[in-house]
Every structure is written in C-alpha cells, then in structure tokens.
Amino acid sequence: MLTCPSTSLYSLATLQRRSQPSHSHFLFSNPLLFPRFAASRKCNFRSLLSAKNCRRSAVRASADSPEVSESVVAGDGGVLQPYSVKIPVGDRHILVETGHIGRQASGSVTVTDGETIVYTTVCLDDVPSEPSDFFPLSVNYQERFSAAGRTSGGFFKREGKTKDHEVLICRLIDRPLRPTMPKGFYHETQILSWVLSYDGLHSPDSLAVTAAGIAVALSELPTSKAVAGVRVGLVGDKYIINPTTEEMEHSELDLLLAGTDSAILMIEGYSNFLSEEKLLKAIEVGQDAVRAICNEVEALVKKCGKPKMLDAIKLPPPELYEHVEEIAGDELVKVLQIKNKIPRRKALSSLEEKVLKILTENGFVSNDSTLRSNSETIAEILEDEDEDEEVIVDGEVDEGDIHIKPTPRKPALLFSEVDVKLVFKEVTSKFWRKRIVEGGKRSDGRTPVEIRPINSRCGLLPRAHGSTLFTRGETQALAVVTLGDKQMAQRIDNLDGVDEFKRFYLQYSFPPSCVGEAGRIGAPSRREIGHGMLAERSLEQILPFEDDFPYTIRVESTITESNGSSSMASVCGGCLALQDAGVPVKCSIAGIAMGMVLDTKEFGGDGTPLILSDITGSEDASGDMDFKVAGNEDGITAFQMDIKVGGITLPIMRKALLQARDGRKHILGAMMNSSPPPAKRLSKYAPLIHVMKVKPERIHLIIGSGGKKVKSIIEESGVEAIDTEDNGIVKIFAKDLPSLEKSKAIINSLTMVPTIGDIYRNCEIKSIAPYGVFVEIAPGREGLCHISELSSGWLPKAEDAFKVGDRIDVKLIEKNEKGQLRLSHRALLPDPDPDNSNVSKLTEDTETSPKSPDKDISKKVSSLPKDGLVEEKTVQSKDSIPKVTVSSKRSSEDDSVLPSKKFVRRLVNSSQDKPFTNKDKTKNSSNKAVGSVSGKDESSLVSGEL
C-alpha cells in the first residue's frame, strides 16, 4: 500500500474523495499527486492507463487515514500492533484477536471459542480485473488435522483436496459476504480460513463465518457493514446460541444464520419437521446474537480498521442507461413476454447485440479495454490534450502558418463493450420487475403464487432399484435409488478422529446440457455439492431407522432440464424414487423455491415486498431473494436462503414461509398423482439382507483369523457380503434366497452353544490323528473323538476302522473352558456286556398290538422336551424273558440287544435314530422308531411312562 508524503496532501485527497466518491479522475488531474502527468500535458493517454503502476497509484493513493488509533499503529513501519477483544455470544465469550499474525494481509483475525481457534485472512489484488456482473471473490476453508492432534488416515499425510464438508463451509462464508460488496469493485479478493485448533466441543463453521466477516470489516474492502454468523440449536424448548457438539446431538434444529446489525443475509439449516413459528423464533434469537456481535465489531473497526478503497469503485456512466433504455425499451417489453426459456434467452442475446451495434455505429462504444475508465475522466483528459493545439477557424489563415482544416470532435462519451453488457442486464432486470409489479404476471404468464405444471413417472429404469423422472415446468430431475450393504456406505474422515459412515447420501449433478449449453464435465462443482447436501438433509428426516431398514441408500439426482429450483426438484424426485425402491419412508415431502421483489414502490407498487412462489432461473437472477424450503404440510426439514440486497427482515421472512407452505401442499398433491405410481416394494434386483443376533463373544468365530473364516463363508455360500458388529449384530447380504439360507445355517452352527449330552448324527470325519479323529458336528465346528471313544473294544489305530470322509454318529461328552469339544462314538454303540446293565422299571400300563405278518414289533413312545430333544426309551414285555430293544430300523447285522434301561437323546432332524457308520449311509433314513421283539408269544408291547 502506498503512503502519502504529507498530511496536507492526504487531507486534499480525502476532501476530493468525499466530494466525488464514485470517480477517480481527480487523481490524474491533481498536480500534487501526479506532477509528471501535470507537467507533460501531451502524454500518451492509452499507455498511461495500461501501466500497472499508475493504476495501482490511482487505486491506493487515498488508502491511509489519520483516524486509526495510535495505540494500534507503529510509528515508523505502519504495522498493526496486537489487539484483542472479548465478545459475548450466547452463554460465553469469543476472543477476537488481530495484529498478532498475518500482518501483511489486508485483514487478518483469529477467533477463539473454548479451545477451537479459526484463523482468517483477506487479501486483494493490486490491479482490478475485467469488469463482470459477478464479484471476483474466492473463499477457501481448511481443517488442519493437526488442530486435533492427529494426521490424515490416508496414504498422503498432507492435507490435499478440499473435502465436501469444507466446501459447504466455504459456501457458508461466501454467501453472506457477496451481497455486501459494492457494484463496480473489481479487485480480485481472496478469503482464506484455517482451523488451527479444535477441542471437539465448539464447532468451527460458525466461527469461520464470523471470522471472515470481521477480517473483511478490518480490511480495505469497501463494504458498508460488518457481517457475523451464529448457529442456533433447539433442545427441548430452549434456543441455544452456538451450541456444543454434545448439545447438538439432542437438538431438533440446526440453523446457521449470518447477517448485519439490521438485516438477515443468509440462513441455512435442517430440522425435524419444525413448524414455521418455531423456525421464525429461532431466526429472531439468532439475529439478536448477530446484532450484538456486529456492534462490537464496529467498535473494533474504528480502532484498528484500514481505510476503505472507495475510489476503486468504477460504475458505468448514467448516460449509458439512458441510451440502452432508449434503444431496447420497447423490444424488451415484448421479449420478456416469451414463456419458454431458450427462445427468450436467444431473443435477449440478439437484442443485446443490436444495442451494441447501434452504439458502435454512433461512435459511443470502443472495443479497446483501456478506454473503460470513467467517461468523465476520459473527456477531461481529451480536452486537456486538445488545448495545446492551435485551432484555426475556417477562412482565416495566419501569415507564415499552414492552414489547419478543422475536424469534427470525437463524442464526449466513450463506453466499453463490457459496460454496455452490464447496463443491458440491469435494464432487463428493471423491466422484468416493472412487468411483475404493474401487471401481476410473470414471464411465463403465472401469478406470483402460482406453481408450474407438475408431472412425474416412477419405475422409469427397469434395472435400477428405484427411479423417478420429476418434471416441474422447464425443470426436470432424474432421481435413481440404489440399495446396498455397509461396503457401499460413504466414509468421512473428520477432525474428531472417529471414522464416520453415512448410510444415506445424495449426489447431485448439473451437466451443461440441462441448460442447452456445451461445457466442461469433471469433478462436481461447489454449487453441485451444496445443492446435493441441501436435498440430502431434506430427505434424511423421512428415512426409517437402521434397525428397521438396514440398507445403505444412495440417491443420484441428475438434472436433465433446468429453469430454476433444480435442488428442490431433486427433493421431490428423490422422495418418489425412495418409495419406488421400497424404502419405508415416514411420509412424503416436497421442496419449493421462493423469490422476492423488495422495492415495489419504485415500479408502481405500494412498497410491500412481492413474494414469488416456484421461481424460474431468470426470476432468481433478477430478483432479490432465493429462499428454498423443503418439508410437508406439518413442518420443515430443510431450508436455505440467499439475499442479493442488503438483507431482509423477519416480517418478510414470515410471509415467505407461509406462502411456501401453501406451495408445498400443492406440490405434494401433484406428487400423489404420479403415473405410474411408486412401486413401494423392493425390486427383484435389490440385494436381500438378513439380520441376526449372536452372542458378542462369539463374533470372532464368524470372522476368524484375519477375516479368513468370513471370507470362506462368503465363498462357500455365494452371498455378497457379511457385516459383523461388536454388539453381536450380523448382517448377511445376498442376491438370492438359497445362498442367504446357506450362509445363515453356517453362522448358526458356528455360534451355537453345544451342550454336554447332545448327539450329532451323520457327521463327517475331517481328519485322522494317531490319538483319534476330528469330526465336524456342524459347518465349521469340529470336535475330537479320542481313539478310546471310537469303538467299544480295543482299537490299535483309528485308520484301521475309519478313513477321512466317513460319517458317524457322535455324542458330546466334554467341553473345556477354551470351547474345545470331546466327542464319543462308543457311547452310541450297543453295550457289549448286557449283564452289567441295570434293568429299568416300567409302568404297568402295557398294551398288546396286533400280530405283524412278519414278526412282533414293540412300538416306541418318544417324548419331546422343551429343548427340542427327543428321548427314546426301551421297554420290556411282562411275559417274555428276553430283553426288548427299541432302536431305529437297521440292517440285520446291526440287530443287537440293548440294555433294558438304555435310552437315547437326540436332536429333532430327518436323520436316522441309530448309530450311523460309513457302511450304512445308503440305507433307509426313515424317522420311524421300530424295535424287534424276541419272545415265543411274538407279542408287541407299548411302553408306558418311565
């Protein structure tokens, strides 16, 4: 920044600036500021304007001010001294410090809340950029992992690409500051914000908005008022300013509000179907907090703020507005009545070219960008150059001089092409406002409260899990829903250090073809990320709980046509697509965008702001507000408001919210008439999910060492994935039911709790060791059958009687503390020494059955206890001496006599009730328990109760 050589020189420049705040030509004509220019009246004007040094001097010559307090300015170097102030916010204070770090920036500040510190700087380019209707402001926000004492979890430890949630905070900073920037200021401005410390309790996003507003107020940017931002939460019936993260877990509202001491500039937030009255109350509480911060900031700016660059503002000359209106006024009235967007846009472009052509032919427009300085400055300098030449009147000739023929003087005004385009856009906006206010009709013929025609089609894509094509006027969104497992969830790496997985996310894309243009296709823009998050948070409130619907849900919204409110079309289309995918949503919601014409008195109205429902793209660009509201008839789930003027008040916002509620009711009614309607059932192409609960301590049996077991289950059963949680929840994802049932059976067998005495039939021998065989009693569960338990007699080697793959029946006889199982095959074999068995007493209730053609049969009665096991009992006839054996039907060589009191306890299944060896695995597997009775009378007895 250049400094003035003396106080008197500064006073003169200040006096001239105050008398002519919007012009800078006095800087060129002042001999004190530019002695070289004053001495050489015939200097090259174009080279002077193109010289960067002269531009820089003209812009910043009046930048110093004696009003800055001596306590904050060093005497020699002009460097700010440290200054800090505590500002009350809610139930605590935030600490604002400036002059500590970043002293070479135009404005720098650190804001501290608890142990969370945000550092923000503002810098300006010395040379103004080309004029445009879009202020050259860029915002970057970064969360350093070192702020939480950690590093990134990725391969690259350096912070790199801006994350989505950082982009959202950049937008929160940009949106309230942009409308405060004056028109005609074209110096590129950059706002950088870093989170230097984070305590996990105090969120840095609202602090970043406030820090940026304070830094801009302290800088040279010619803004009029300070901007601040706060978050408002609602816990119970209490509204909390800047709530902690713990308080936000119980809050029904997440509102971030930014504004000045007198008006609201931006709001964005999400709620759980909050009513309009409660939302307005929250906005009122937030506005009071913002007002208190702004008052403190104004006092801070008076002490250590830098002078504003008011002389850098370059506005088109007023005469140009008159020329454009005169040339295009009548045709503009006709063009703005064209209903369709593309024909209207082409007609406006053609009319703009016509205006440029007429002004160029009349000599008012120059294509040389260096002539874009203020018209009065150019005229005065041209007059100064002409005064040095002697002009001879026609007919008079001086002796000794040649005759100089007079030439027509150039027009007094010269306009650049950029100025003409800027003025044409403002004139078009003026005529658009006048048409709505006076005639009560918009470009497409609607009244201010009328909604565009709506139609929707569900099930458009046969292979997608859910799809909807939603059309509202010339805005169209294709919403597609995909259901998946936990692997499809979106992982978020944040400052908290805890990996967060989003089970629901919406991705919004805005290709250039949706507006009939050709453009770049690549990574999503900041606008796409912001619109997608708004639609995502709008729909999040209607989703079922994860316990009721364990799917991961992805919604893609592709804008196929756009003429306003594409994010709200994504809400409507996304809601229908969720229903088409079979997601049991709590209710239907819709979204609508509201617009406004603030100053209606200027265009023939009564001064009351005019609220517009369901605005189009041109109404968004030419209007004063873009207020998006999503919800149902009972409440609001999400909202976002941007202002293009100095701000709005609560009464205006109340009117807009109530009108938006009526609009949502109309849209919801139209969504009910979707043709075809949503399927409301799972697609046959959607994956199947089975949720089961096991004991948490047995989860490791499913996972296995390094995940080997769960991978083998997936390969063996053919399922898509198996997710396990530490609390014992197991989710199985499969494409078909057979694979799902197979994996379910494997997991059940792995996690079952074997009980001593259980009998397992038809079990396969998996391996043989010198000391016994390992038998698989269930998929993945093996036990040791010692060689002493394999046979009733002495067996030298297990290989002598069994081989791998043989199937035998075993009984669980022991289980140690490690869960290892000891099995016995001998316990199920016939007793080789029947004399050593005890004879059981039977009840006296016996009955003789009819004689069988082949032989007498003793019927068996089996009782089924509560644990699902069957007790098989043996009975003995009164009249016969031999013992009666009750067993499963077996081959003749296995018909041996069991002890009279011998009984078997088995699981209920379709296998035989007999010891099973590899030799008889091809025999009949009937479940009937039939016993052979030995006796001369060949009578059959039915046992009574034991």
XYZ file of N, CA and C in Angstrom, residues 723-935:
639
model
N -21.563 -58.523 7.189
C -21.099 -57.467 8.081
C -21.328 -57.888 9.521
N -20.318 -57.708 10.345
C -20.432 -58.038 11.763
C -20.154 -56.799 12.594
N -20.812 -56.709 13.716
C -20.622 -55.596 14.639
C -20.255 -56.137 16.011
N -19.618 -55.279 16.801
C -19.134 -55.722 18.109
C -20.269 -56.088 19.056
N -21.467 -55.552 18.823
C -22.590 -55.861 19.714
C -23.296 -57.161 19.360
N -22.772 -57.917 18.401
C -23.350 -59.210 18.065
C -24.299 -59.183 16.875
N -24.484 -58.039 16.241
C -25.359 -57.945 15.081
C -24.612 -58.445 13.847
N -25.236 -59.357 13.125
C -24.666 -59.911 11.896
C -25.654 -59.646 10.765
N -25.147 -59.023 9.686
C -25.978 -58.725 8.522
C -25.434 -59.510 7.325
N -26.332 -60.253 6.697
C -25.969 -61.067 5.545
C -26.616 -60.439 4.313
N -25.802 -60.158 3.292
C -26.285 -59.570 2.050
C -26.140 -60.605 0.946
N -27.236 -60.890 0.269
C -27.223 -61.918 -0.765
C -28.123 -61.499 -1.925
N -27.854 -62.104 -3.087
C -28.681 -61.829 -4.261
C -29.876 -62.757 -4.360
N -29.776 -63.928 -3.758
C -30.878 -64.888 -3.836
C -31.076 -65.541 -2.482
N -32.217 -66.155 -2.321
C -32.583 -66.757 -1.034
C -31.786 -68.013 -0.706
N -31.511 -68.929 -1.649
C -30.737 -70.129 -1.274
C -29.367 -69.809 -0.668
N -28.631 -68.894 -1.274
C -27.324 -68.556 -0.713
C -27.463 -67.897 0.650
N -28.521 -67.111 0.823
C -28.758 -66.487 2.121
C -29.019 -67.531 3.193
N -29.845 -68.530 2.884
C -30.158 -69.582 3.856
C -28.930 -70.433 4.172
N -28.085 -70.649 3.167
C -26.899 -71.467 3.410
C -25.935 -70.770 4.341
N -25.705 -69.478 4.103
C -24.803 -68.747 4.986
C -25.391 -68.614 6.383
N -26.685 -68.471 6.457
C -27.341 -68.389 7.764
C -27.145 -69.684 8.557
N -27.260 -70.823 7.882
C -27.063 -72.106 8.568
C -25.631 -72.261 9.051
N -24.670 -71.812 8.230
C -23.262 -71.921 8.634
C -22.995 -71.064 9.865
N -23.528 -69.856 9.874
C -23.297 -68.961 11.010
C -23.990 -69.496 12.257
N -25.167 -70.075 12.092
C -25.863 -70.657 13.249
C -25.067 -71.792 13.864
N -24.482 -72.596 13.010
C -23.699 -73.711 13.539
C -22.411 -73.236 14.197
N -21.842 -72.138 13.653
C -20.613 -71.617 14.251
C -20.860 -71.001 15.615
N -21.977 -70.392 15.778
C -22.233 -69.632 17.003
C -23.110 -70.368 18.000
N -23.515 -71.590 17.667
C -24.349 -72.317 18.618
C -23.531 -72.702 19.853
N -24.226 -72.965 20.951
C -23.577 -73.344 22.209
C -23.865 -74.825 22.458
N -22.889 -75.703 22.177
C -23.119 -77.147 22.380
C -23.324 -77.472 23.860
N -24.201 -78.459 24.124
C -24.496 -78.906 25.483
C -24.050 -80.349 25.649
N -23.423 -80.630 26.776
C -22.954 -81.997 27.031
C -24.153 -82.943 27.036
N -24.029 -84.016 26.267
C -25.112 -84.981 26.122
C -25.787 -84.900 24.771
N -25.532 -83.824 24.011
C -26.129 -83.703 22.675
C -25.550 -84.765 21.751
N -26.402 -85.264 20.874
C -26.000 -86.285 19.901
C -26.081 -85.679 18.510
N -25.058 -85.917 17.716
C -24.980 -85.373 16.370
C -24.877 -86.531 15.390
N -25.810 -86.572 14.441
C -25.905 -87.673 13.502
C -25.212 -87.352 12.181
N -24.749 -88.431 11.579
C -24.230 -88.354 10.211
C -23.148 -87.274 10.079
N -22.198 -87.301 10.992
C -21.141 -86.286 10.991
C -19.923 -86.812 10.234
N -19.262 -85.919 9.505
C -18.150 -86.309 8.654
C -16.834 -86.226 9.413
N -15.996 -87.236 9.185
C -14.645 -87.235 9.738
C -13.781 -86.363 8.832
N -13.238 -85.272 9.374
C -12.480 -84.314 8.575
C -10.991 -84.653 8.534
N -10.461 -85.233 9.625
C -9.037 -85.592 9.644
C -8.831 -86.681 10.690
N -7.720 -87.392 10.526
C -7.392 -88.502 11.428
C -6.007 -88.260 12.005
N -5.919 -88.402 13.314
C -4.648 -88.258 14.020
C -4.344 -89.565 14.752
N -3.105 -89.762 15.205
C -2.776 -91.010 15.930
C -3.621 -91.188 17.179
N -4.063 -90.105 17.780
C -4.811 -90.208 19.035
C -6.315 -90.129 18.834
N -6.793 -90.046 17.587
C -8.226 -90.013 17.369
C -8.575 -89.365 16.045
N -9.839 -89.034 15.901
C -10.321 -88.405 14.659
C -11.022 -87.100 15.021
N -10.986 -86.165 14.081
C -11.695 -84.896 14.241
C -12.960 -84.950 13.399
N -14.058 -84.746 14.077
C -15.377 -84.893 13.470
C -16.040 -83.528 13.398
N -16.618 -83.196 12.238
C -17.332 -81.925 12.056
C -18.792 -82.141 12.437
N -19.168 -81.616 13.592
C -20.544 -81.794 14.059
C -21.493 -80.771 13.427
N -20.931 -79.673 12.932
C -21.688 -78.636 12.237
C -20.706 -77.900 11.351
N -21.194 -77.192 10.318
C -20.263 -76.481 9.431
C -19.352 -75.544 10.201
N -18.035 -75.855 10.120
C -17.058 -75.025 10.799
C -16.806 -75.392 12.246
N -17.540 -76.346 12.810
C -17.341 -76.749 14.218
C -16.899 -78.201 14.260
N -15.715 -78.402 14.817
C -15.154 -79.742 14.903
C -14.875 -80.089 16.352
N -14.890 -81.384 16.611
C -14.547 -81.894 17.924
C -13.688 -83.138 17.794
N -12.977 -83.460 18.881
C -12.083 -84.619 18.869
C -12.798 -85.834 19.443
N -12.798 -86.895 18.659
C -13.266 -88.189 19.153
C -12.020 -89.045 19.390
N -11.666 -89.192 20.662
C -10.436 -89.904 21.009
C -10.529 -91.353 20.561
N -9.380 -91.939 20.337
C -9.360 -93.319 19.849
C -10.033 -94.270 20.826
N -10.001 -93.912 22.101
C -10.673 -94.763 23.101
C -12.185 -94.654 23.024
N -12.692 -93.605 22.348
C -14.134 -93.415 22.233
C -14.666 -93.800 20.864
N -13.814 -94.389 20.046
C -14.256 -94.758 18.709
C -14.904 -96.128 18.662
N -14.512 -97.036 19.559
C -15.020 -98.403 19.487
C -15.243 -98.926 20.897
N -16.170 -99.869 20.994
C -16.431 -100.478 22.306
C -15.289 -101.403 22.714
N -14.515 -101.857 21.752
C -13.372 -102.700 22.036
C -12.074 -101.936 21.847
N -10.972 -102.693 21.968
C -9.670 -102.063 21.812
C -9.385 -101.850 20.336
N -8.897 -100.612 20.007
C -8.613 -100.265 18.612
C -7.182 -99.767 18.553
N -6.283 -100.481 17.861
C -4.870 -100.054 17.832
C -4.669 -98.751 17.082
N -5.311 -98.578 15.924
C -5.175 -97.375 15.109
C -6.544 -96.958 14.588
N -6.742 -95.649 14.536
C -8.021 -95.164 14.017
C -8.165 -95.459 12.537
N -7.008 -95.473 11.806
C -7.090 -95.730 10.378
C -7.574 -97.132 10.068
N -7.494 -98.071 11.050
C -7.927 -99.433 10.798
C -9.433 -99.529 10.606
N -10.192 -98.621 11.235
C -11.655 -98.727 11.156
C -12.299 -97.559 10.424
N -11.600 -96.441 10.342
C -12.214 -95.250 9.737
C -11.228 -94.588 8.776
N -11.802 -93.810 7.881
C -10.994 -93.005 6.976
C -11.666 -91.647 6.808
N -10.906 -90.677 6.296
C -11.436 -89.324 6.114
C -12.613 -89.360 5.150
N -13.689 -88.733 5.524
C -14.896 -88.704 4.712
C -15.978 -89.618 5.241
N -15.603 -90.591 6.120
C -16.631 -91.450 6.722
C -17.558 -90.612 7.593
N -18.768 -91.100 7.747
C -19.759 -90.399 8.566
C -20.178 -91.292 9.725
N -20.156 -90.718 10.909
C -20.509 -91.465 12.107
C -21.392 -90.605 12.991
N -22.030 -91.264 13.954
C -22.787 -90.551 14.970
C -21.913 -90.383 16.201
N -21.990 -89.200 16.813
C -21.178 -88.923 17.990
C -22.033 -88.239 19.043
N -21.511 -88.320 20.253
C -22.172 -87.693 21.401
C -21.164 -86.797 22.109
N -21.624 -85.581 22.481
C -20.751 -84.647 23.179
C -20.665 -85.060 24.640
N -19.431 -85.369 25.094
C -19.255 -85.836 26.465
C -18.452 -84.865 27.326
N -17.773 -83.892 26.674
C -16.966 -82.977 27.481
C -16.692 -81.698 26.671
N -16.614 -80.566 27.390
C -16.275 -79.279 26.782
C -15.444 -78.497 27.788
N -14.234 -78.095 27.380
C -13.362 -77.393 28.315
C -13.596 -75.881 28.256
N -12.809 -75.154 29.067
C -13.011 -73.708 29.165
C -12.641 -72.978 27.884
N -11.846 -73.586 27.019
C -11.489 -72.965 25.751
C -12.521 -73.215 24.657
N -13.546 -73.949 24.958
C -14.561 -74.248 23.970
C -14.268 -75.467 23.128
N -13.190 -76.193 23.452
C -12.857 -77.385 22.693
C -13.791 -78.527 23.088
N -14.190 -79.316 22.075
C -15.209 -80.350 22.273
C -14.569 -81.738 22.244
N -15.072 -82.606 23.145
C -14.661 -84.009 23.148
C -15.886 -84.862 22.862
N -15.769 -85.713 21.835
C -16.898 -86.493 21.353
C -16.677 -87.977 21.624
N -17.774 -88.719 21.554
C -17.702 -90.168 21.766
C -18.613 -90.859 20.765
N -18.036 -91.837 20.072
C -18.829 -92.708 19.199
C -19.210 -93.992 19.922
N -18.398 -94.382 20.867
C -18.648 -95.614 21.620
C -19.922 -95.517 22.442
N -20.256 -94.278 22.919
C -21.437 -94.133 23.756
C -22.723 -94.454 23.011
N -22.687 -94.437 21.687
C -23.880 -94.731 20.906
C -23.886 -96.153 20.367
N -22.853 -96.939 20.675
C -22.803 -98.319 20.218
C -23.523 -99.221 21.212
N -24.006 -100.429 20.780
C -24.645 -101.370 21.710
C -23.679 -101.801 22.798
N -24.230 -102.038 24.010
C -23.416 -102.450 25.143
C -22.937 -103.871 24.927
N -21.631 -104.104 24.897
C -21.138 -105.479 24.665
C -21.370 -106.401 25.843
N -21.641 -105.902 27.053
C -21.831 -106.739 28.238
C -23.173 -106.404 28.861
N -24.243 -107.013 28.318
C -25.584 -106.640 28.812
C -25.817 -107.029 30.254
N -25.066 -107.977 30.816
C -25.299 -108.390 32.195
C -24.956 -107.297 33.187
N -24.077 -106.349 32.781
C -23.669 -105.300 33.691
C -24.625 -104.122 33.705
N -25.650 -104.160 32.826
C -26.593 -103.038 32.788
C -27.693 -103.220 33.790
N -28.176 -102.143 34.253
C -29.286 -102.136 35.197
C -30.602 -102.245 34.446
N -31.535 -102.946 35.077
C -32.860 -103.133 34.476
C -33.773 -102.048 34.994
N -34.383 -101.395 34.069
C -35.277 -100.288 34.457
C -36.656 -100.791 34.738
N -37.285 -100.061 35.635
C -38.669 -100.370 35.948
C -39.577 -99.658 34.972
N -40.571 -100.430 34.511
C -41.550 -99.850 33.604
C -42.900 -99.822 34.294
N -43.739 -98.950 33.794
C -45.096 -98.844 34.364
C -45.908 -100.041 33.954
N -46.962 -100.250 34.671
C -47.781 -101.416 34.457
C -48.681 -101.284 33.245
N -48.771 -100.066 32.667
C -49.684 -99.825 31.535
C -49.033 -100.319 30.259
N -49.390 -101.525 29.855
C -48.882 -102.088 28.611
C -50.055 -102.519 27.763
N -49.791 -102.618 26.479
C -50.847 -102.975 25.543
C -50.263 -103.846 24.455
N -50.977 -104.925 24.127
C -50.506 -105.850 23.096
C -51.032 -105.405 21.752
N -50.130 -105.248 20.789
C -50.522 -104.812 19.447
C -50.860 -106.018 18.599
N -51.600 -105.841 17.503
C -51.896 -106.954 16.587
C -50.618 -107.544 16.033
N -50.710 -108.832 15.756
C -49.521 -109.543 15.280
C -49.184 -109.110 13.869
N -47.892 -108.859 13.670
C -47.418 -108.456 12.352
C -47.286 -109.678 11.470
N -47.481 -109.543 10.150
C -47.297 -110.696 9.256
C -45.896 -111.250 9.330
N -44.903 -110.362 9.559
C -43.530 -110.839 9.571
C -43.091 -111.278 10.953
N -43.213 -110.332 11.926
C -42.790 -110.620 13.286
C -43.401 -109.607 14.212
N -43.315 -109.892 15.543
C -43.873 -108.973 16.529
C -43.001 -107.738 16.640
N -43.645 -106.591 16.755
C -42.942 -105.312 16.831
C -43.354 -104.602 18.103
N -42.382 -104.107 18.836
C -42.636 -103.299 20.025
C -42.593 -101.831 19.627
N -43.709 -101.126 19.822
C -43.792 -99.719 19.467
C -43.106 -98.856 20.508
N -42.474 -97.803 20.010
C -41.747 -96.889 20.883
C -42.522 -95.591 21.030
N -42.554 -95.062 22.260
C -43.173 -93.765 22.528
C -42.058 -92.781 22.823
N -42.010 -91.684 22.101
C -40.973 -90.655 22.283
C -41.613 -89.395 22.809
N -41.012 -88.809 23.822
C -41.485 -87.532 24.357
C -40.547 -86.423 23.898
N -41.094 -85.225 23.620
C -40.323 -84.078 23.119
C -40.209 -83.039 24.209
N -39.064 -82.961 24.867
C -38.880 -81.931 25.903
C -38.817 -80.544 25.260
N -38.734 -79.525 26.130
C -38.716 -78.138 25.670
C -37.461 -77.790 24.896
N -36.377 -78.468 25.143
C -35.124 -78.098 24.480
C -35.028 -78.681 23.078
N -36.089 -79.261 22.550
C -36.080 -79.752 21.193
C -35.400 -81.086 21.039
N -35.169 -81.802 22.100
C -34.513 -83.101 22.024
C -35.529 -84.198 22.293
N -35.332 -85.318 21.640
C -36.256 -86.443 21.763
C -35.640 -87.514 22.650
N -36.393 -87.977 23.558
C -35.933 -89.099 24.379
C -36.523 -90.388 23.838
N -35.664 -91.320 23.508
C -36.099 -92.640 23.053
C -35.922 -93.629 24.207
N -36.904 -94.401 24.404
C -36.909 -95.287 25.568
C -37.043 -96.746 25.112
N -36.531 -97.660 25.920
C -36.681 -99.101 25.676
C -37.669 -99.674 26.657
N -38.432 -100.657 26.211
C -39.454 -101.285 27.068
C -39.225 -102.802 27.089
N -39.811 -103.504 28.109
C -39.658 -104.951 28.226
C -41.030 -105.570 28.486
N -41.331 -106.699 27.813
C -42.631 -107.346 27.941
C -42.707 -108.108 29.248
N -43.908 -108.167 29.824
C -44.121 -108.893 31.073
C -43.946 -110.403 30.887
N -44.410 -110.856 29.760
C -44.497 -112.305 29.571
C -43.227 -112.914 29.013
N -42.377 -112.115 28.494
C -41.188 -112.646 27.848
C -39.959 -112.404 28.713
N -39.042 -113.342 28.719
C -37.817 -113.220 29.477
C -36.778 -112.393 28.743
N -36.631 -112.577 27.427
C -35.585 -111.782 26.741
C -35.875 -110.288 26.835
N -34.782 -109.498 26.729
C -34.888 -108.047 26.792
C -35.369 -107.497 25.450
N -36.127 -106.402 25.526
C -36.689 -105.781 24.324
C -35.867 -104.526 24.004
N -35.413 -104.437 22.787
C -34.596 -103.298 22.359
C -35.402 -102.403 21.427
N -35.421 -101.086 21.733
C -36.080 -100.098 20.871
C -34.990 -99.258 20.212
N -34.942 -99.302 18.925
C -33.921 -98.546 18.195
C -34.436 -98.242 16.807
N -33.645 -97.543 16.048
C -34.019 -97.247 14.670
C -33.914 -98.501 13.843
N -34.658 -98.510 12.746
C -34.592 -99.639 11.828
C -33.200 -99.752 11.252
N -32.636 -100.944 11.302
C -31.269 -101.111 10.844
C -31.144 -102.422 10.087
N -30.011 -102.643 9.550
C -29.765 -103.885 8.810
C -29.645 -105.045 9.769
N -29.746 -106.247 9.250
C -29.785 -107.444 10.087
C -28.509 -107.618 10.871
N -27.373 -107.225 10.287
C -26.139 -107.432 11.025
C -25.984 -106.483 12.196
N -26.819 -105.403 12.255
C -26.723 -104.463 13.364
C -27.790 -104.730 14.407
N -28.632 -105.782 14.220
C -29.697 -106.059 15.180
C -29.096 -106.714 16.405
N -28.780 -105.882 17.349
C -28.246 -106.386 18.617
C -29.120 -105.919 19.742
N -28.979 -106.575 20.883
C -29.829 -106.299 22.033
C -29.195 -105.211 22.877
N -30.007 -104.171 23.235
C -29.557 -103.098 24.103
C -30.016 -103.372 25.520
N -29.376 -102.787 26.499
C -29.853 -102.927 27.874
C -31.283 -102.430 27.990
N -31.994 -102.968 28.976
C -33.427 -102.675 29.103
C -33.681 -101.215 29.439
N -32.737 -100.553 30.137
C -32.976 -99.159 30.540
C -32.253 -98.173 29.630
N -31.639 -98.669 28.594
C -30.871 -97.788 27.717
C -31.804 -96.869 26.939
N -31.511 -95.500 26.917
C -32.303 -94.598 26.077
C -31.364 -93.579 25.419
N -31.843 -93.014 24.334
C -31.041 -92.129 23.514
C -31.703 -90.763 23.468
N -30.860 -89.649 23.546
C -31.336 -88.271 23.485
C -30.759 -87.644 22.215
N -31.623 -87.212 21.343
C -31.135 -86.740 20.048
C -31.852 -85.459 19.646
N -31.250 -84.745 18.668
C -31.866 -83.565 18.081
C -32.966 -83.984 17.117
N -33.980 -83.141 16.981
C -35.056 -83.417 16.037
C -34.561 -83.077 14.643
N -34.363 -84.097 13.842
C -33.974 -83.879 12.453
C -34.425 -85.059 11.622
N -34.065 -85.003 10.361
C -34.543 -86.036 9.444
C -33.611 -87.226 9.342
N -32.571 -87.273 10.170
C -31.623 -88.402 10.110
C -32.152 -89.574 10.902
N -31.495 -90.714 10.778
C -31.933 -91.928 11.465
C -31.682 -91.837 12.949
N -32.492 -92.529 13.724
C -32.318 -92.611 15.173
C -31.452 -93.810 15.521
N -30.385 -94.018 14.812
C -29.488 -95.138 15.068
C -28.061 -94.678 14.858
N -27.113 -95.372 15.479
C -25.729 -95.032 15.194
C -25.453 -95.213 13.718
N -24.810 -94.205 13.106
C -24.607 -94.174 11.667
C -23.125 -94.354 11.378
N -22.839 -95.352 10.563
C -21.460 -95.568 10.135
C -21.390 -95.409 8.637
N -20.201 -95.424 8.154
C -19.996 -95.221 6.721
C -20.595 -96.362 5.916
N -20.741 -97.548 6.535
C -21.236 -98.700 5.801
C -22.710 -98.558 5.455
N -23.482 -97.940 6.365
C -24.920 -97.889 6.110
C -25.397 -96.495 5.804
N -24.602 -95.653 5.171
C -25.066 -94.324 4.836
C -25.998 -94.341 3.634
N -26.103 -95.496 2.959
C -27.028 -95.603 1.840
C -28.328 -96.266 2.234
N -28.460 -96.625 3.504
C -29.676 -97.310 3.963
C -30.834 -96.343 4.086
N -31.992 -96.924 4.411
C -33.205 -96.131 4.601
C -33.040 -95.199 5.788
N -33.434 -93.958 5.618
C -33.294 -92.965 6.689
C -34.656 -92.600 7.254
N -35.539 -93.570 7.389
C -36.880 -93.298 7.942
C -36.763 -92.875 9.385
N -37.697 -91.979 9.813
C -37.706 -91.475 11.177
C -38.511 -92.368 12.111
N -39.118 -93.409 11.582
C -39.898 -94.287 12.454
C -38.964 -95.088 13.342
N -39.335 -95.157 14.644
C -38.534 -95.937 15.595
C -39.218 -97.280 15.808
N -38.708 -98.290 15.173
C -39.336 -99.614 15.227
C -38.349 -100.577 15.878
N -38.828 -101.352 16.896
C -37.950 -102.284 17.582
C -38.349 -103.725 17.304
N -37.369 -104.617 17.269
C -37.625 -106.049 17.089
C -37.769 -106.696 18.454
N -38.829 -107.500 18.641
C -39.122 -108.126 19.925
C -38.836 -109.614 19.828
N -38.080 -110.145 20.776
C -37.781 -111.573 20.828
C -38.661 -112.209 21.883
N -39.335 -113.275 21.566
C -40.181 -113.968 22.524
C -41.025 -114.998 21.824
